[in-house]
Tab-separated table of C-alpha atoms in Angstrom:
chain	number	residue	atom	x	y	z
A	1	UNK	CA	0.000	0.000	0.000
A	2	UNK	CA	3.025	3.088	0.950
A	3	UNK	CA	4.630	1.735	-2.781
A	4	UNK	CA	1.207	2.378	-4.278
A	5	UNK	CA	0.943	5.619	-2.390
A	6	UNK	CA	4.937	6.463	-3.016
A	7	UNK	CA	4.211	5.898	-6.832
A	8	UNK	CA	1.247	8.241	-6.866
A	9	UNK	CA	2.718	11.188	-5.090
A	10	UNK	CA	5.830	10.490	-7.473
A	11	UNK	CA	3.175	10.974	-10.632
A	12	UNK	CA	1.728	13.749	-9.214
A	13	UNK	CA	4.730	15.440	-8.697
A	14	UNK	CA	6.130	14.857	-11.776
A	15	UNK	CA	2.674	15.991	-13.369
A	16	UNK	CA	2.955	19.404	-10.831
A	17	UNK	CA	6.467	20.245	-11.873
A	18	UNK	CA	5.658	19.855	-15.889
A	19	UNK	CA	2.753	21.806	-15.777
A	20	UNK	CA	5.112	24.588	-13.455
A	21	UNK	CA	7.445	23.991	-15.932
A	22	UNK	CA	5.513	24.636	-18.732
A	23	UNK	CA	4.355	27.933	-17.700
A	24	UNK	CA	7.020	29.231	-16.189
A	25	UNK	CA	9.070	28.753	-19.938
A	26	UNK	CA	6.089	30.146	-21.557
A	27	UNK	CA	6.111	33.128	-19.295
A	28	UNK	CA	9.925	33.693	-19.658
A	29	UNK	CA	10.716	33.238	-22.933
A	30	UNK	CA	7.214	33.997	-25.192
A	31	UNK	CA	5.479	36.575	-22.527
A	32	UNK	CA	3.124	36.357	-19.980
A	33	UNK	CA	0.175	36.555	-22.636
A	34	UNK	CA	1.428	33.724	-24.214
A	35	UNK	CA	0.544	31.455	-21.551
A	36	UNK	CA	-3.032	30.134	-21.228
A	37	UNK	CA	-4.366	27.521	-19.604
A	38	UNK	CA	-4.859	25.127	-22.933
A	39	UNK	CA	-0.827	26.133	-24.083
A	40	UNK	CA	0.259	24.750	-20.689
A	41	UNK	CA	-1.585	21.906	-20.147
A	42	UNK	CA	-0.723	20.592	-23.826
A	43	UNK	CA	2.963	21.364	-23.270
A	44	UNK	CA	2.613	19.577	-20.557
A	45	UNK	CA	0.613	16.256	-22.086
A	46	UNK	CA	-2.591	16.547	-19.978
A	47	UNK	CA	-5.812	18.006	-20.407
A	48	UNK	CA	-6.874	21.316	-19.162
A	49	UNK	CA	-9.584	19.181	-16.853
A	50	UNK	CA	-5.981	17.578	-14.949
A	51	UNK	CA	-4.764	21.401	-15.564
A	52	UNK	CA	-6.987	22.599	-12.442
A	53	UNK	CA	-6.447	19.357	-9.903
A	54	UNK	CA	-2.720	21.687	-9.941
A	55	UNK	CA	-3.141	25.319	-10.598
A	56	UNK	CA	-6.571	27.657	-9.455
A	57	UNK	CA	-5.058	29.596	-12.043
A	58	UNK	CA	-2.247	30.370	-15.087
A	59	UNK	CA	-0.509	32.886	-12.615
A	60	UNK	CA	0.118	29.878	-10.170
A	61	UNK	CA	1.337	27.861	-12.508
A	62	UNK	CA	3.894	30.483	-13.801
A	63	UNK	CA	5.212	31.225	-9.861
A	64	UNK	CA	4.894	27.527	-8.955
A	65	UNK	CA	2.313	28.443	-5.918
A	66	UNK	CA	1.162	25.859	-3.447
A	67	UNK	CA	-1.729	25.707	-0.596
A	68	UNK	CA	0.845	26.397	2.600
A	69	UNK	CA	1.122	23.376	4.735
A	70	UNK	CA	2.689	22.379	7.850
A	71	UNK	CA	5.104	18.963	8.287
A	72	UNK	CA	4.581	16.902	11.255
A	73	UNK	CA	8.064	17.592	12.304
A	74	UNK	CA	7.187	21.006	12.667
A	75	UNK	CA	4.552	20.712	14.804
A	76	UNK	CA	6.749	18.583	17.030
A	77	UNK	CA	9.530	20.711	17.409
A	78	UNK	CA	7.199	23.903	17.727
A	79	UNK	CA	7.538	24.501	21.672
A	80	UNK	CA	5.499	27.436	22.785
A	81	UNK	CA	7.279	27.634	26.219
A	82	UNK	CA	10.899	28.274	24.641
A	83	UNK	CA	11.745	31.670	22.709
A	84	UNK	CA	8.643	32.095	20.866
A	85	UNK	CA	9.732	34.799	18.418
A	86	UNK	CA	12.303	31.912	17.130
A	87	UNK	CA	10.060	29.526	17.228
A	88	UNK	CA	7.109	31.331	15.019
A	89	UNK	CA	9.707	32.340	12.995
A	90	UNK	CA	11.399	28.957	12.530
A	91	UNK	CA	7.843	27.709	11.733
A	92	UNK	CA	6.896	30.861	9.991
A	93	UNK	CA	9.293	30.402	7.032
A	94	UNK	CA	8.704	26.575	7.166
A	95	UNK	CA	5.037	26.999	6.072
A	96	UNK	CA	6.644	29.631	3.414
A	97	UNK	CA	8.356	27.767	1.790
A	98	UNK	CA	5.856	24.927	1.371
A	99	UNK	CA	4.294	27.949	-0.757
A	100	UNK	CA	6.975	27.799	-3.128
A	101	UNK	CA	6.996	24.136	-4.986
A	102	UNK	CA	9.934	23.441	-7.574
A	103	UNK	CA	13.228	23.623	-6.911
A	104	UNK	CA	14.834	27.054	-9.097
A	105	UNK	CA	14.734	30.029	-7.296
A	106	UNK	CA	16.537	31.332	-10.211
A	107	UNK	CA	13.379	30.975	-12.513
A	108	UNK	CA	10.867	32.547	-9.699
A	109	UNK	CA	13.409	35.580	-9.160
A	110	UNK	CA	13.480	36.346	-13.211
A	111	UNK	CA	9.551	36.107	-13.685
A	112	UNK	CA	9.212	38.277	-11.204
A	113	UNK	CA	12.138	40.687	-11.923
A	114	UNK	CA	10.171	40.670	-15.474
A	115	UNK	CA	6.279	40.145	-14.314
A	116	UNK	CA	6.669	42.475	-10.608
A	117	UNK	CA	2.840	42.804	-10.966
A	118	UNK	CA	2.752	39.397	-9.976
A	119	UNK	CA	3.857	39.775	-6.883
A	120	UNK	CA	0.676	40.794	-5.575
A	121	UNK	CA	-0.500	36.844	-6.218
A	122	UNK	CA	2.435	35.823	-4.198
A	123	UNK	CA	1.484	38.428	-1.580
A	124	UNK	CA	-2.291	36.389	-1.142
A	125	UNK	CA	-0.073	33.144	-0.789
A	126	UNK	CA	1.770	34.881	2.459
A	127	UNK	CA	-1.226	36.072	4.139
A	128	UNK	CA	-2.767	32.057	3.952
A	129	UNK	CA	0.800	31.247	5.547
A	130	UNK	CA	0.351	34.058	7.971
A	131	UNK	CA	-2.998	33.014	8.816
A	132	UNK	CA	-2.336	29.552	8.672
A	133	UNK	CA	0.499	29.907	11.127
A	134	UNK	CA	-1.730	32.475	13.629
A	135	UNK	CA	-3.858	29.574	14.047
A	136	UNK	CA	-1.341	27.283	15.189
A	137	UNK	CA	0.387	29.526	17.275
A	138	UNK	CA	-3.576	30.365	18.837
A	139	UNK	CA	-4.379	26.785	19.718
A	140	UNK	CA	-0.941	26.395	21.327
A	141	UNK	CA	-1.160	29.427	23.618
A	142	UNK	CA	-4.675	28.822	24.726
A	143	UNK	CA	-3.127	25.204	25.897
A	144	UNK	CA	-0.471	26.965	27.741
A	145	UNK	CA	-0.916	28.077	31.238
A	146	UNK	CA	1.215	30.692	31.438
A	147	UNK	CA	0.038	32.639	27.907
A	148	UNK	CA	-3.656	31.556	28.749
A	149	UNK	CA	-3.345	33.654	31.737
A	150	UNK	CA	-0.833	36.266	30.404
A	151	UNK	CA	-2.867	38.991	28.001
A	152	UNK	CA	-3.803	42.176	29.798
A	153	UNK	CA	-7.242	42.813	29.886
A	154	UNK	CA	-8.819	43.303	26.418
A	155	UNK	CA	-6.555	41.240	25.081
A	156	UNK	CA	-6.630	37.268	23.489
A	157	UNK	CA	-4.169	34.568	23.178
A	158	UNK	CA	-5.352	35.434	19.482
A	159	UNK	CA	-4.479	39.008	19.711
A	160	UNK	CA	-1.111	37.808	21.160
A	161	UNK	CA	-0.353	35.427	18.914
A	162	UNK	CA	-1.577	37.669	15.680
A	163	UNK	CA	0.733	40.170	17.416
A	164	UNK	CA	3.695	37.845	17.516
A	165	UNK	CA	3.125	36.389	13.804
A	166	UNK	CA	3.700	40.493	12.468
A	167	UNK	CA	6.438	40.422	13.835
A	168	UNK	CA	8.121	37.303	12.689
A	169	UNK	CA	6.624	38.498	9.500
A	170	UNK	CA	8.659	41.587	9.609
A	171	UNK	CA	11.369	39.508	10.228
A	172	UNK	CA	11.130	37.177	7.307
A	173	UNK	CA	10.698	39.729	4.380
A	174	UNK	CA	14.240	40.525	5.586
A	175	UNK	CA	15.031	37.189	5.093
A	176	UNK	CA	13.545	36.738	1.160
A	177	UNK	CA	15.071	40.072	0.567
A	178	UNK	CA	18.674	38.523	1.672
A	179	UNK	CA	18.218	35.366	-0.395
A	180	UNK	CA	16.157	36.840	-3.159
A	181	UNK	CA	18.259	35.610	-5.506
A	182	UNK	CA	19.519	32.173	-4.135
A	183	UNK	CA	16.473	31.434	-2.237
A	184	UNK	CA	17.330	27.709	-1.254
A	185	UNK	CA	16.745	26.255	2.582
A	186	UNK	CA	19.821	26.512	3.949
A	187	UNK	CA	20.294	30.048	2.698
A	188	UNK	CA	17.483	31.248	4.386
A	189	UNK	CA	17.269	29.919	7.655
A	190	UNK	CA	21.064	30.814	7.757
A	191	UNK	CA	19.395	34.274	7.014
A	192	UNK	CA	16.642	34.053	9.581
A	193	UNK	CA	19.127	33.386	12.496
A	194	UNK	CA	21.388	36.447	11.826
A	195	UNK	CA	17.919	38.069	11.043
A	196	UNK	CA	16.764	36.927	14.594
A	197	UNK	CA	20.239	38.011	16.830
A	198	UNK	CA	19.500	41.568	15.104
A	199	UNK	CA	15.514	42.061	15.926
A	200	UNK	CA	16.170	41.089	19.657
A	201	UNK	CA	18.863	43.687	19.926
A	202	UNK	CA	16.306	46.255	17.709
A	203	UNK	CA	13.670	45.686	20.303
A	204	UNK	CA	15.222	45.889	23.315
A	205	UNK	CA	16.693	49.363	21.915
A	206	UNK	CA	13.332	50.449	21.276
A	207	UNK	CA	11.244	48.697	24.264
């Protein structure tokens, strides 16, 4: 049954990265007008019907977007009575990149170096991860005694954890503005530490 499984996930991600693939050239090297939804999906040897079980639209295809999702291992090593600007950030940029499918960041940087308009799609990908991660980060401070009991008055473990997520947030645009261009993993949580040493020593300054 996990070889049947393995096989699928293998077909579908071979399907995912063609049709990426497909778009992204099309976008690149004939223009963004070039690409429609039929000129992708033949490129790619499906139909358009397989086209959208990948890609809500052309513009997804072209930056390779993803639903944002969270890894088990994640979730594990998300501990909400340790540092928990680190650790919304470490699972903050986690969740990002599961955004982000394929593996060039080369390719994302030059469509949107030539397409910046379509940063604004990319933009409505972040706020799911934002949003995605707020939850998380809500459920885990109600089911801690000492942040269930810490807000002032007026104040939620949602407020408080909405609060912490803008500023991780802040944080991580640092961190794709660092790696822009070479986007990988390792690059950016390298980024995200040094990013981290310098916001504790900005907020103290200013708190």
């Amino acid at each position: 049954m996990s070889q049947l499984i393995s096989l699928r996930d293998r077909k579908r991600a071979e399907t995912w990265s063609a049709l990426h693939g497909a778009a992204s050239d099309l976008a690149l090297n004939h223009g963004l007008e070039s690409v429609t939804i039929e000129a992708v999906a033949a490129a790619a040897g499906v139909s358009t019907r397989t086209f959208f079980n990948y890609f809500p639209s052309k513009e997804d295809a072209v930056l390779g977007l993803q639903e944002p999702s969270v890894e088990e291992s994640m979730l594990a090593d998300f501990d909400v009575e340790a540092d928990l600007l680190e650790q919304v950030s470490y699972l903050m940029l986690g969740v990002m990149q599961s955004i982000q499918g394929g593996e060039s960041g080369e390719i994302r940087h030059a469509i949107l170096h030539k397409y910046p308009h379509l940063m604004h799609r990319r933009f409505q990908y972040v706020r799911k991860v934002e949003e995605l991660v707020a939850g998380i980060v809500t459920e885990r401070l109600a089911a801690s005694h000492r942040w269930a009991s810490h807000p002032e008055p007026g104040y939620s473990v949602e407020d408080v954890a909405r609060t912490i997520v803008m500023v991780a947030g802040a944080g991580l645009r640092n961190v794709m503005q660092k790696t822009i261009s070479s986007p990988t993993r390792e690059s950016q949580f390298e980024a995200l530490d040094q990013g981290l040493d310098l916001m504790r020593i900005v907020l103290k300054e200013l708190l």
